[in-house]
Coordinates of N, CA and C in Angstrom, one line a residue:
M1231 N 0.8 -1.2 0.0 CA 0.0 0.0 0.0 C 0.9 1.3 0.0
N1232 N 1.9 1.2 0.9 CA 2.8 2.4 0.9 C 3.5 2.6 -0.4
E1233 N 3.9 1.5 -1.0 CA 4.6 1.6 -2.3 C 3.7 2.2 -3.4
R1234 N 2.4 1.9 -3.4 CA 1.5 2.5 -4.4 C 1.4 4.0 -4.1
I1235 N 1.2 4.4 -2.9 CA 1.1 5.8 -2.6 C 2.4 6.6 -3.0
L1236 N 3.5 6.0 -2.7 CA 4.8 6.7 -3.0 C 5.0 6.8 -4.5
R1237 N 4.7 5.7 -5.2 CA 4.8 5.7 -6.7 C 3.9 6.7 -7.4
D1238 N 2.6 6.6 -7.0 CA 1.7 7.6 -7.5 C 2.0 9.0 -7.2
G1239 N 2.4 9.3 -6.0 CA 2.8 10.6 -5.6 C 4.0 11.1 -6.3
C1240 N 5.1 10.3 -6.4 CA 6.3 10.7 -7.1 C 6.0 10.9 -8.6
E1241 N 5.2 10.1 -9.2 CA 4.9 10.3 -10.6 C 4.2 11.6 -10.8
A1242 N 3.2 12.0 -9.9 CA 2.5 13.2 -10.0 C 3.5 14.4 -9.9
V1243 N 4.4 14.3 -8.9 CA 5.4 15.4 -8.8 C 6.2 15.5 -10.1
A1244 N 6.6 14.4 -10.7 CA 7.4 14.5 -11.9 C 6.6 15.1 -13.0
L1245 N 5.4 14.7 -13.2 CA 4.5 15.3 -14.2 C 4.2 16.7 -14.0
S1246 N 4.0 17.1 -12.8 CA 3.7 18.5 -12.5 C 4.9 19.4 -12.7
G1247 N 6.1 18.7 -12.6 CA 7.4 19.4 -12.8 C 7.8 19.5 -14.2
G1248 N 7.0 19.0 -15.1 CA 7.4 19.1 -16.5 C 7.7 17.8 -17.3
L1249 N 7.7 16.7 -16.6 CA 8.0 15.4 -17.3 C 6.9 15.2 -18.3
P1250 N 7.3 14.9 -19.6 CA 6.3 14.7 -20.6 C 5.6 13.4 -20.5
G1251 N 4.4 13.3 -21.1 CA 3.6 12.1 -21.1 C 2.4 12.1 -20.2
P1252 N 1.5 11.2 -20.5 CA 0.2 11.1 -19.7 C 0.5 10.4 -18.3
A1253 N -0.5 10.6 -17.4 CA -0.4 9.9 -16.2 C -0.7 8.4 -16.4
S1254 N 0.0 7.5 -15.7 CA -0.1 6.1 -15.9 C -1.4 5.5 -15.3
S1255 N -2.1 6.2 -14.5 CA -3.3 5.7 -13.9 C -4.2 6.8 -13.4
A1256 N -5.5 6.4 -13.1 CA -6.4 7.4 -12.6 C -6.0 7.9 -11.2
T1257 N -5.3 7.0 -10.5 CA -4.9 7.4 -9.1 C -3.8 8.5 -9.2
V1258 N -3.0 8.5 -10.2 CA -2.0 9.5 -10.4 C -2.7 10.8 -10.8
D1259 N -3.7 10.7 -11.6 CA -4.5 11.9 -11.9 C -5.1 12.6 -10.7
R1260 N -5.4 11.8 -9.7 CA -6.0 12.3 -8.4 C -4.9 13.1 -7.7
W1261 N -3.7 12.6 -7.7 CA -2.6 13.3 -7.1 C -2.3 14.6 -7.8
L1262 N -2.4 14.6 -9.1 CA -2.2 15.8 -9.9 C -3.2 16.8 -9.6
S1263 N -4.5 16.4 -9.3 CA -5.5 17.3 -8.9 C -5.2 17.9 -7.6
F1264 N -4.6 17.1 -6.7 CA -4.2 17.6 -5.4 C -3.1 18.7 -5.5
V1265 N -2.2 18.4 -6.4 CA -1.1 19.4 -6.7 C -1.7 20.7 -7.2
D1266 N -2.7 20.6 -8.1 CA -3.3 21.8 -8.6 C -4.1 22.6 -7.6
R1267 N -4.8 21.8 -6.7 CA -5.6 22.4 -5.7 C -5.5 21.6 -4.4
P1268 N -4.5 22.0 -3.6 CA -4.2 21.3 -2.4 C -5.2 21.5 -1.2
T1269 N -6.3 20.9 -1.3 CA -7.3 20.9 -0.3 C -7.4 19.6 0.5
A1270 N -8.0 19.6 1.7 CA -8.1 18.4 2.4 C -8.9 17.3 1.7
Q1271 N -9.9 17.7 1.0 CA -10.7 16.8 0.3 C -9.9 16.2 -0.9
A1272 N -9.1 17.0 -1.6 CA -8.3 16.5 -2.7 C -7.2 15.5 -2.2
W1273 N -6.7 15.9 -1.0 CA -5.6 15.0 -0.5 C -6.2 13.6 -0.2
Y1274 N -7.4 13.5 0.5 CA -8.0 12.2 0.8 C -8.3 11.5 -0.5
G1275 N -8.8 12.2 -1.5 CA -9.1 11.6 -2.8 C -7.9 10.9 -3.4
A1276 N -6.8 11.6 -3.3 CA -5.5 11.1 -3.9 C -5.0 9.9 -3.0
H1277 N -4.9 10.2 -1.7 CA -4.4 9.2 -0.8 C -5.2 7.9 -0.8
N1278 N -6.5 8.1 -0.6 CA -7.4 6.9 -0.5 C -7.6 6.2 -1.9
G1279 N -7.5 7.0 -3.0 CA -7.5 6.4 -4.3 C -6.4 5.4 -4.4
S1280 N -5.2 5.8 -4.0 CA -4.0 4.9 -4.1 C -4.1 3.7 -3.2
V1281 N -4.6 4.0 -2.0 CA -4.8 2.9 -1.0 C -5.7 1.9 -1.5
V1282 N -6.9 2.3 -1.9 CA -7.9 1.3 -2.4 C -7.5 0.6 -3.6
A1283 N -6.8 1.3 -4.5 CA -6.3 0.6 -5.7 C -5.3 -0.5 -5.3
A1284 N -4.5 -0.2 -4.3 CA -3.5 -1.2 -3.9 C -4.2 -2.4 -3.2
Y1285 N -5.2 -2.1 -2.3 CA -5.9 -3.1 -1.7 C -6.5 -4.1 -2.7
L1286 N -7.2 -3.5 -3.7 CA -7.9 -4.4 -4.7 C -6.9 -5.2 -5.5
E1287 N -5.8 -4.5 -5.9 CA -4.8 -5.2 -6.7 C -4.1 -6.4 -6.0
H1288 N -3.9 -6.2 -4.7 CA -3.2 -7.3 -4.0 C -4.0 -8.1 -3.0
R1289 N -5.3 -8.2 -3.4 CA -6.2 -9.0 -2.5 C -5.7 -10.4 -2.3
G1290 N -5.2 -11.0 -3.4 CA -4.8 -12.4 -3.3 C -3.6 -12.6 -2.3
V1291 N -2.7 -11.6 -2.3 CA -1.6 -11.6 -1.3 C -2.2 -11.5 0.1
A1292 N -3.2 -10.6 0.3 CA -3.7 -10.4 1.6 C -4.4 -11.6 2.1
E1293 N -5.0 -12.4 1.2 CA -5.7 -13.7 1.7 C -4.7 -14.6 2.3
A1294 N -3.4 -14.5 2.0 CA -2.4 -15.5 2.6 C -1.9 -15.1 3.9
E1295 N -2.3 -13.9 4.4 CA -1.9 -13.4 5.7 C -2.6 -14.2 6.8
N1296 N -2.1 -14.1 8.1 CA -2.8 -14.7 9.2 C -4.0 -13.9 9.6
E1297 N -4.8 -14.5 10.5 CA -6.1 -13.8 10.9 C -5.9 -12.4 11.4
S1298 N -5.0 -12.2 12.3 CA -4.8 -10.9 12.9 C -4.4 -9.9 11.8
E1299 N -3.5 -10.3 10.9 CA -3.1 -9.3 9.9 C -4.3 -9.0 9.0
R1300 N -5.1 -9.9 8.6 CA -6.2 -9.7 7.8 C -7.3 -8.8 8.5
F1301 N -7.4 -9.0 9.8 CA -8.4 -8.2 10.6 C -7.9 -6.7 10.5
F1302 N -6.6 -6.5 10.8 CA -6.2 -5.1 10.9 C -6.1 -4.4 9.5
M1303 N -6.0 -5.2 8.4 CA -6.2 -4.6 7.1 C -7.5 -4.0 6.9
N1304 N -8.5 -4.7 7.5 CA -9.9 -4.2 7.4 C -10.1 -3.0 8.3
V1305 N -9.5 -3.0 9.5 CA -9.6 -1.9 10.4 C -9.0 -0.6 9.7
V1306 N -7.8 -0.8 9.2 CA -7.1 0.4 8.5 C -8.0 0.9 7.4
L1307 N -8.5 0.0 6.5 CA -9.3 0.5 5.4 C -10.5 1.2 5.9
C1308 N -11.2 0.7 6.9 CA -12.4 1.4 7.4 C -12.0 2.8 7.9
R1309 N -10.9 2.9 8.6 CA -10.6 4.2 9.2 C -10.2 5.2 8.2
V1310 N -9.4 4.8 7.1 CA -9.0 5.8 6.1 C -10.2 6.2 5.3
L1311 N -11.2 5.3 5.1 CA -12.4 5.7 4.4 C -13.2 6.7 5.2
Y1312 N -13.3 6.4 6.5 CA -14.0 7.3 7.4 C -13.4 8.7 7.5
A1313 N -12.1 8.7 7.6 CA -11.4 10.0 7.7 C -11.7 10.9 6.4
H1314 N -11.7 10.2 5.3 CA -12.1 10.9 4.0 C -13.5 11.5 4.1
A1315 N -14.4 10.7 4.6 CA -15.8 11.1 4.8 C -16.0 12.3 5.7
L1316 N -15.1 12.4 6.7 CA -15.2 13.5 7.6 C -15.1 14.8 6.9
V1317 N -14.3 14.9 5.9 CA -14.1 16.2 5.2 C -15.0 16.3 3.9
A1318 N -15.4 15.2 3.4 CA -16.1 15.2 2.1 C -17.6 14.8 2.2
A1319 N -18.0 14.1 3.3 CA -19.4 13.7 3.5 C -19.7 13.8 5.0
P1320 N -19.7 15.0 5.6 CA -19.9 15.2 7.0 C -21.2 14.6 7.6
R1321 N -22.3 14.6 6.8 CA -23.5 14.1 7.2 C -23.4 12.6 7.4
I1322 N -22.7 11.9 6.6 CA -22.5 10.5 6.7 C -21.6 10.2 7.9
S1323 N -20.6 10.9 8.1 CA -19.5 10.6 9.0 C -19.9 10.9 10.5
L1324 N -20.6 12.0 10.7 CA -20.9 12.4 12.1 C -22.4 12.8 12.3
G1325 N -23.2 12.6 11.4 CA -24.6 12.8 11.6 C -24.9 14.2 12.2
P1326 N -25.6 14.3 13.3 CA -25.9 15.6 13.9 C -24.7 16.5 14.3
L1327 N -23.6 15.9 14.4 CA -22.4 16.7 14.8 C -21.6 17.0 13.5
R1328 N -22.2 17.0 12.3 CA -21.5 17.2 11.1 C -20.7 18.5 11.0
P1329 N -21.1 19.6 11.7 CA -20.2 20.8 11.5 C -18.8 20.6 12.0
L1330 N -18.6 19.6 12.9 CA -17.3 19.4 13.5 C -16.4 18.5 12.6
A1331 N -17.1 17.8 11.6 CA -16.4 16.8 10.9 C -15.2 17.3 10.0
P1332 N -15.4 18.4 9.3 CA -14.2 18.8 8.5 C -13.0 19.2 9.3
F1333 N -13.2 19.7 10.5 CA -12.1 20.0 11.4 C -11.4 18.8 11.9
L1334 N -12.2 17.8 12.3 CA -11.7 16.5 12.8 C -10.9 15.7 11.8
G1335 N -11.3 15.9 10.5 CA -10.7 15.1 9.5 C -9.6 15.8 8.7
D1336 N -9.4 17.1 9.0 CA -8.4 17.8 8.2 C -7.0 17.3 8.4
P1337 N -6.3 16.7 7.4 CA -5.0 16.1 7.7 C -3.9 17.2 8.0
R1338 N -4.2 18.5 7.7 CA -3.2 19.5 8.0 C -3.2 19.9 9.4
L1339 N -4.2 19.5 10.2 CA -4.3 19.8 11.6 C -3.8 18.7 12.5
G1340 N -3.4 17.6 11.9 CA -2.9 16.5 12.7 C -3.9 15.7 13.4
M1341 N -5.2 15.9 13.2 CA -6.2 15.2 13.8 C -6.3 13.8 13.2
T1342 N -5.9 13.6 12.0 CA -6.1 12.3 11.3 C -5.3 11.2 12.0
G1343 N -4.2 11.6 12.6 CA -3.4 10.6 13.3 C -4.1 9.9 14.5
I1344 N -5.1 10.6 15.1 CA -5.9 10.0 16.1 C -6.7 8.9 15.6
F1345 N -7.3 9.1 14.4 CA -8.1 8.1 13.8 C -7.3 6.9 13.3
L1346 N -6.1 7.1 12.9 CA -5.3 6.0 12.3 C -4.3 5.4 13.3
Q1347 N -4.3 5.9 14.5 CA -3.3 5.4 15.4 C -3.6 4.0 15.9
L1348 N -2.6 3.1 15.6 CA -2.8 1.7 16.0 C -1.6 1.2 16.8
S1349 N -0.6 2.1 17.1 CA 0.6 1.7 17.7 C 0.4 1.2 19.2
R1350 N -0.7 1.6 19.8 CA -1.0 1.2 21.1 C -1.6 -0.3 21.1
V1351 N -2.0 -0.8 19.9 CA -2.6 -2.1 19.8 C -1.6 -3.1 19.2
L1352 N -0.9 -2.6 18.2 CA 0.0 -3.5 17.4 C 1.4 -3.6 17.9
P1353 N 2.0 -4.8 18.0 CA 3.4 -4.9 18.4 C 4.3 -4.5 17.3
D1354 N 5.6 -4.3 17.6 CA 6.5 -3.9 16.6 C 7.2 -5.2 16.0
E1355 N 6.4 -6.0 15.4 CA 6.9 -7.2 14.8 C 6.0 -7.7 13.7
Y1356 N 6.5 -8.5 12.8 CA 5.7 -9.1 11.7 C 6.2 -10.5 11.5
P1357 N 5.2 -11.5 11.3 CA 3.8 -11.2 11.3 C 3.2 -11.1 12.7
L1358 N 2.0 -10.5 12.8 CA 1.4 -10.4 14.1 C 1.2 -11.7 14.8
R1359 N 1.4 -11.7 16.1 CA 1.1 -12.9 16.9 C -0.1 -12.7 17.7
G1360 N -0.7 -13.7 18.2 CA -1.9 -13.6 19.1 C -3.2 -13.6 18.3
T1361 N -4.3 -13.7 19.0 CA -5.6 -13.8 18.3 C -6.1 -12.4 18.1
V1362 N -7.1 -12.3 17.3 CA -7.8 -11.0 17.1 C -8.4 -10.5 18.4
R1363 N -8.9 -11.4 19.2 CA -9.5 -11.0 20.5 C -8.5 -10.5 21.4
S1364 N -7.3 -11.0 21.4 CA -6.2 -10.5 22.3 C -5.8 -9.1 21.9
H1365 N -5.8 -8.8 20.6 CA -5.5 -7.4 20.2 C -6.6 -6.5 20.6
L1366 N -7.9 -6.9 20.4 CA -9.0 -6.1 20.7 C -9.0 -5.8 22.2
D1367 N -8.6 -6.7 23.0 CA -8.6 -6.5 24.5 C -7.6 -5.4 24.9
R1368 N -6.6 -5.2 24.0 CA -5.6 -4.1 24.4 C -5.9 -2.8 23.8
E1369 N -7.0 -2.7 23.0 CA -7.4 -1.5 22.3 C -7.8 -0.4 23.3
I1370 N -7.3 0.8 23.2 CA -7.6 1.9 24.1 C -9.1 2.2 23.9
G1371 N -9.7 2.9 24.9 CA -11.1 3.2 24.9 C -11.5 4.0 23.8
F1372 N -10.7 5.0 23.4 CA -11.2 5.8 22.3 C -11.2 5.1 20.9
G1373 N -10.2 4.2 20.7 CA -10.2 3.4 19.5 C -11.4 2.5 19.4
R1374 N -11.8 1.9 20.5 CA -12.9 1.0 20.6 C -14.2 1.8 20.3
L1375 N -14.3 3.0 20.9 CA -15.5 3.8 20.7 C -15.6 4.3 19.3
L1376 N -14.5 4.6 18.7 CA -14.5 5.1 17.3 C -14.9 4.0 16.4
D1377 N -14.3 2.8 16.5 CA -14.6 1.7 15.6 C -16.0 1.2 15.8
F1378 N -16.4 0.8 17.0 CA -17.7 0.2 17.2 C -18.8 1.2 17.4
G1379 N -18.5 2.3 18.0 CA -19.6 3.3 18.3 C -19.9 4.2 17.1
V1380 N -18.9 4.5 16.3 CA -19.0 5.5 15.3 C -19.0 4.9 13.9
I1381 N -17.9 4.2 13.6 CA -17.7 3.7 12.2 C -18.6 2.5 11.8
V1382 N -18.6 1.5 12.7 CA -19.3 0.2 12.3 C -20.8 0.5 11.9
P1383 N -21.6 1.3 12.7 CA -23.0 1.5 12.3 C -23.2 2.1 10.9
R1384 N -22.2 2.7 10.3 CA -22.3 3.4 9.0 C -21.4 2.7 7.9
L1385 N -20.9 1.5 8.2 CA -19.9 0.9 7.3 C -20.5 0.7 5.9
Q1386 N -21.7 0.1 5.8 CA -22.2 -0.1 4.4 C -22.3 1.2 3.7
Q1387 N -22.9 2.2 4.3 CA -23.1 3.5 3.7 C -21.7 4.1 3.3
L1388 N -20.7 3.9 4.2 CA -19.4 4.5 4.0 C -18.7 3.9 2.8
Y1389 N -18.8 2.6 2.7 CA -18.2 1.9 1.5 C -18.9 2.2 0.2
E1390 N -20.2 2.3 0.3 CA -20.9 2.7 -0.9 C -20.6 4.1 -1.4
W1391 N -20.5 5.0 -0.4 CA -20.1 6.4 -0.8 C -18.7 6.4 -1.3
S1392 N -17.8 5.7 -0.6 CA -16.4 5.8 -1.1 C -16.2 5.2 -2.5
A1393 N -16.9 4.1 -2.8 CA -16.8 3.5 -4.1 C -17.2 4.5 -5.2
R1394 N -18.3 5.3 -4.9 CA -18.7 6.3 -5.9 C -17.6 7.5 -5.9
E1395 N -17.2 7.9 -4.7 CA -16.3 9.1 -4.7 C -15.0 8.8 -5.3
L1396 N -14.5 7.5 -5.2 CA -13.2 7.2 -5.7 C -13.3 6.5 -7.1
S1397 N -14.5 6.3 -7.5 CA -14.7 5.6 -8.8 C -14.1 4.2 -8.8
E1398 N -14.3 3.5 -7.7 CA -13.7 2.2 -7.5 C -14.9 1.2 -7.1
P1399 N -15.6 0.7 -8.1 CA -16.7 -0.2 -7.7 C -16.3 -1.4 -7.1
G1400 N -15.0 -1.8 -7.3 CA -14.5 -3.0 -6.6 C -14.5 -2.9 -5.1
L1401 N -14.6 -1.7 -4.6 CA -14.6 -1.5 -3.1 C -15.9 -2.1 -2.5
L1402 N -16.9 -2.2 -3.3 CA -18.2 -2.8 -2.8 C -18.0 -4.3 -2.5
G1403 N -17.0 -4.9 -3.1 CA -16.8 -6.3 -2.7 C -16.0 -6.5 -1.4
C1404 N -15.7 -5.4 -0.8 CA -15.0 -5.4 0.5 C -15.9 -5.3 1.7
V1405 N -17.2 -5.2 1.5 CA -18.1 -5.1 2.6 C -19.4 -5.9 2.2
R1406 N -20.1 -6.4 3.2 CA -21.3 -7.2 2.9 C -22.2 -7.0 4.1
D1407 N -23.4 -6.4 3.9 CA -24.4 -6.2 4.9 C -23.8 -5.5 6.1
G1408 N -22.9 -4.5 5.8 CA -22.3 -3.7 6.9 C -21.1 -4.4 7.6
A1409 N -20.6 -5.5 7.1 CA -19.5 -6.2 7.7 C -18.3 -6.2 6.7
P1410 N -17.1 -5.8 7.1 CA -15.9 -5.8 6.3 C -15.6 -7.2 5.9
V1411 N -15.3 -7.4 4.6 CA -15.0 -8.8 4.1 C -13.8 -8.8 3.2
Y1412 N -12.9 -7.8 3.4 CA -11.7 -7.9 2.6 C -10.7 -8.9 3.2
A1413 N -10.5 -10.0 2.4 CA -9.7 -11.1 2.9 C -10.2 -11.6 4.2
W1414 N -11.5 -11.6 4.4 CA -12.1 -11.9 5.6 C -13.5 -12.6 5.3
S1415 N -13.7 -13.7 6.0 CA -15.0 -14.5 5.7 C -16.2 -13.8 6.3
Y1416 N -17.2 -13.7 5.6 CA -18.5 -13.2 6.1 C -19.0 -14.0 7.3
D1417 N -18.7 -15.3 7.3 CA -19.1 -16.1 8.4 C -18.5 -15.8 9.7
D1418 N -17.4 -15.0 9.6 CA -16.7 -14.6 10.9 C -17.0 -13.1 11.2
R1419 N -18.1 -12.7 10.7 CA -18.5 -11.2 10.9 C -18.8 -10.9 12.4
S1420 N -18.9 -11.8 13.3 CA -19.2 -11.5 14.7 C -18.2 -10.7 15.3
V1421 N -16.9 -10.7 14.8 CA -15.9 -9.9 15.4 C -16.2 -8.4 15.2
W1422 N -17.0 -8.0 14.3 CA -17.4 -6.6 14.1 C -18.6 -6.2 14.9
R1423 N -19.2 -7.1 15.7 CA -20.3 -6.7 16.6 C -19.8 -5.9 17.8
P1424 N -20.4 -4.8 18.1 CA -20.0 -3.9 19.2 C -20.0 -4.6 20.5
P1425 N -19.0 -4.4 21.4 CA -19.1 -5.0 22.7 C -20.1 -4.3 23.6
P1426 N -20.6 -4.9 24.6 CA -21.5 -4.2 25.5 C -20.9 -3.0 26.2
S1427 N -21.3 -1.8 25.9 CA -20.7 -0.6 26.5 C -21.7 0.5 26.5
F1428 N -21.8 1.2 27.6 CA -22.6 2.4 27.6 C -22.2 3.4 26.6
A1429 N -20.9 3.7 26.5 CA -20.4 4.7 25.6 C -20.8 4.4 24.2
V1430 N -20.6 3.1 23.8 CA -20.9 2.7 22.4 C -22.4 2.8 22.2
R1431 N -23.2 2.5 23.1 CA -24.7 2.6 23.0 C -25.1 4.1 22.8
M1432 N -24.5 5.0 23.6 CA -24.7 6.4 23.5 C -24.3 6.9 22.1
A1433 N -23.1 6.5 21.6 CA -22.7 6.9 20.3 C -23.6 6.5 19.2
H1434 N -24.2 5.3 19.3 CA -25.1 4.8 18.3 C -26.4 5.7 18.4
R1435 N -26.8 6.1 19.6 CA -28.0 6.8 19.7 C -27.9 8.3 19.3
T1436 N -26.7 8.9 19.5 CA -26.6 10.3 19.3 C -25.9 10.6 17.9
L1437 N -25.2 9.7 17.3 CA -24.5 9.9 16.1 C -25.0 9.1 14.9
R1438 N -26.3 9.1 14.8 CA -26.9 8.3 13.7 C -26.4 8.8 12.4
P1439 N -26.1 7.9 11.5 CA -25.6 8.4 10.1 C -26.7 9.1 9.4
G1440 N -26.3 10.2 8.7 CA -27.2 10.9 7.9 C -27.4 10.3 6.5
P1441 N -28.4 10.7 5.8 CA -28.6 10.2 4.4 C -27.6 10.7 3.5

């Protein structure tokens, strides 16, 4: 995924600097659009366009990873799509609190790192060891509230919006009935069910996804 982002970004820099020839892909065009108009929404369009393209291109490789690795691939994908929706689809991302969404998602303000921070959960080793449950048990309270209280209830809507926004219909094959299924069996969807929690219940009640 990182290689695709770097390659697309470097090609866009070269083309914008005068290198002749057309862009090699639609994702490079998105980076060129960001160069021409460096807004938060354009940055997410470019970044997530490269990320999703890489996810779809290398799905077969992802299938060979262990359970924990495949689980966190889905977590990362959910969170980057959600961060994009904060600035480009506030009604979907935060419902009644949508005026706050562009500020929370603006990558220039450093808030995005909060949504993508997994270092408190993941060890500094590869491949990951332990079960998915053991990693979830170490997740900090905010991460659990974000994933299960805010993102999970709007997952289907989020993926459908992202597929349209990024012009990547293949993204629809990464979710089923609101459960992430990228290199993950639908039969194991119970892992995405929210844990019993007052905070999660309140988030469901107060942050209903908008149309």
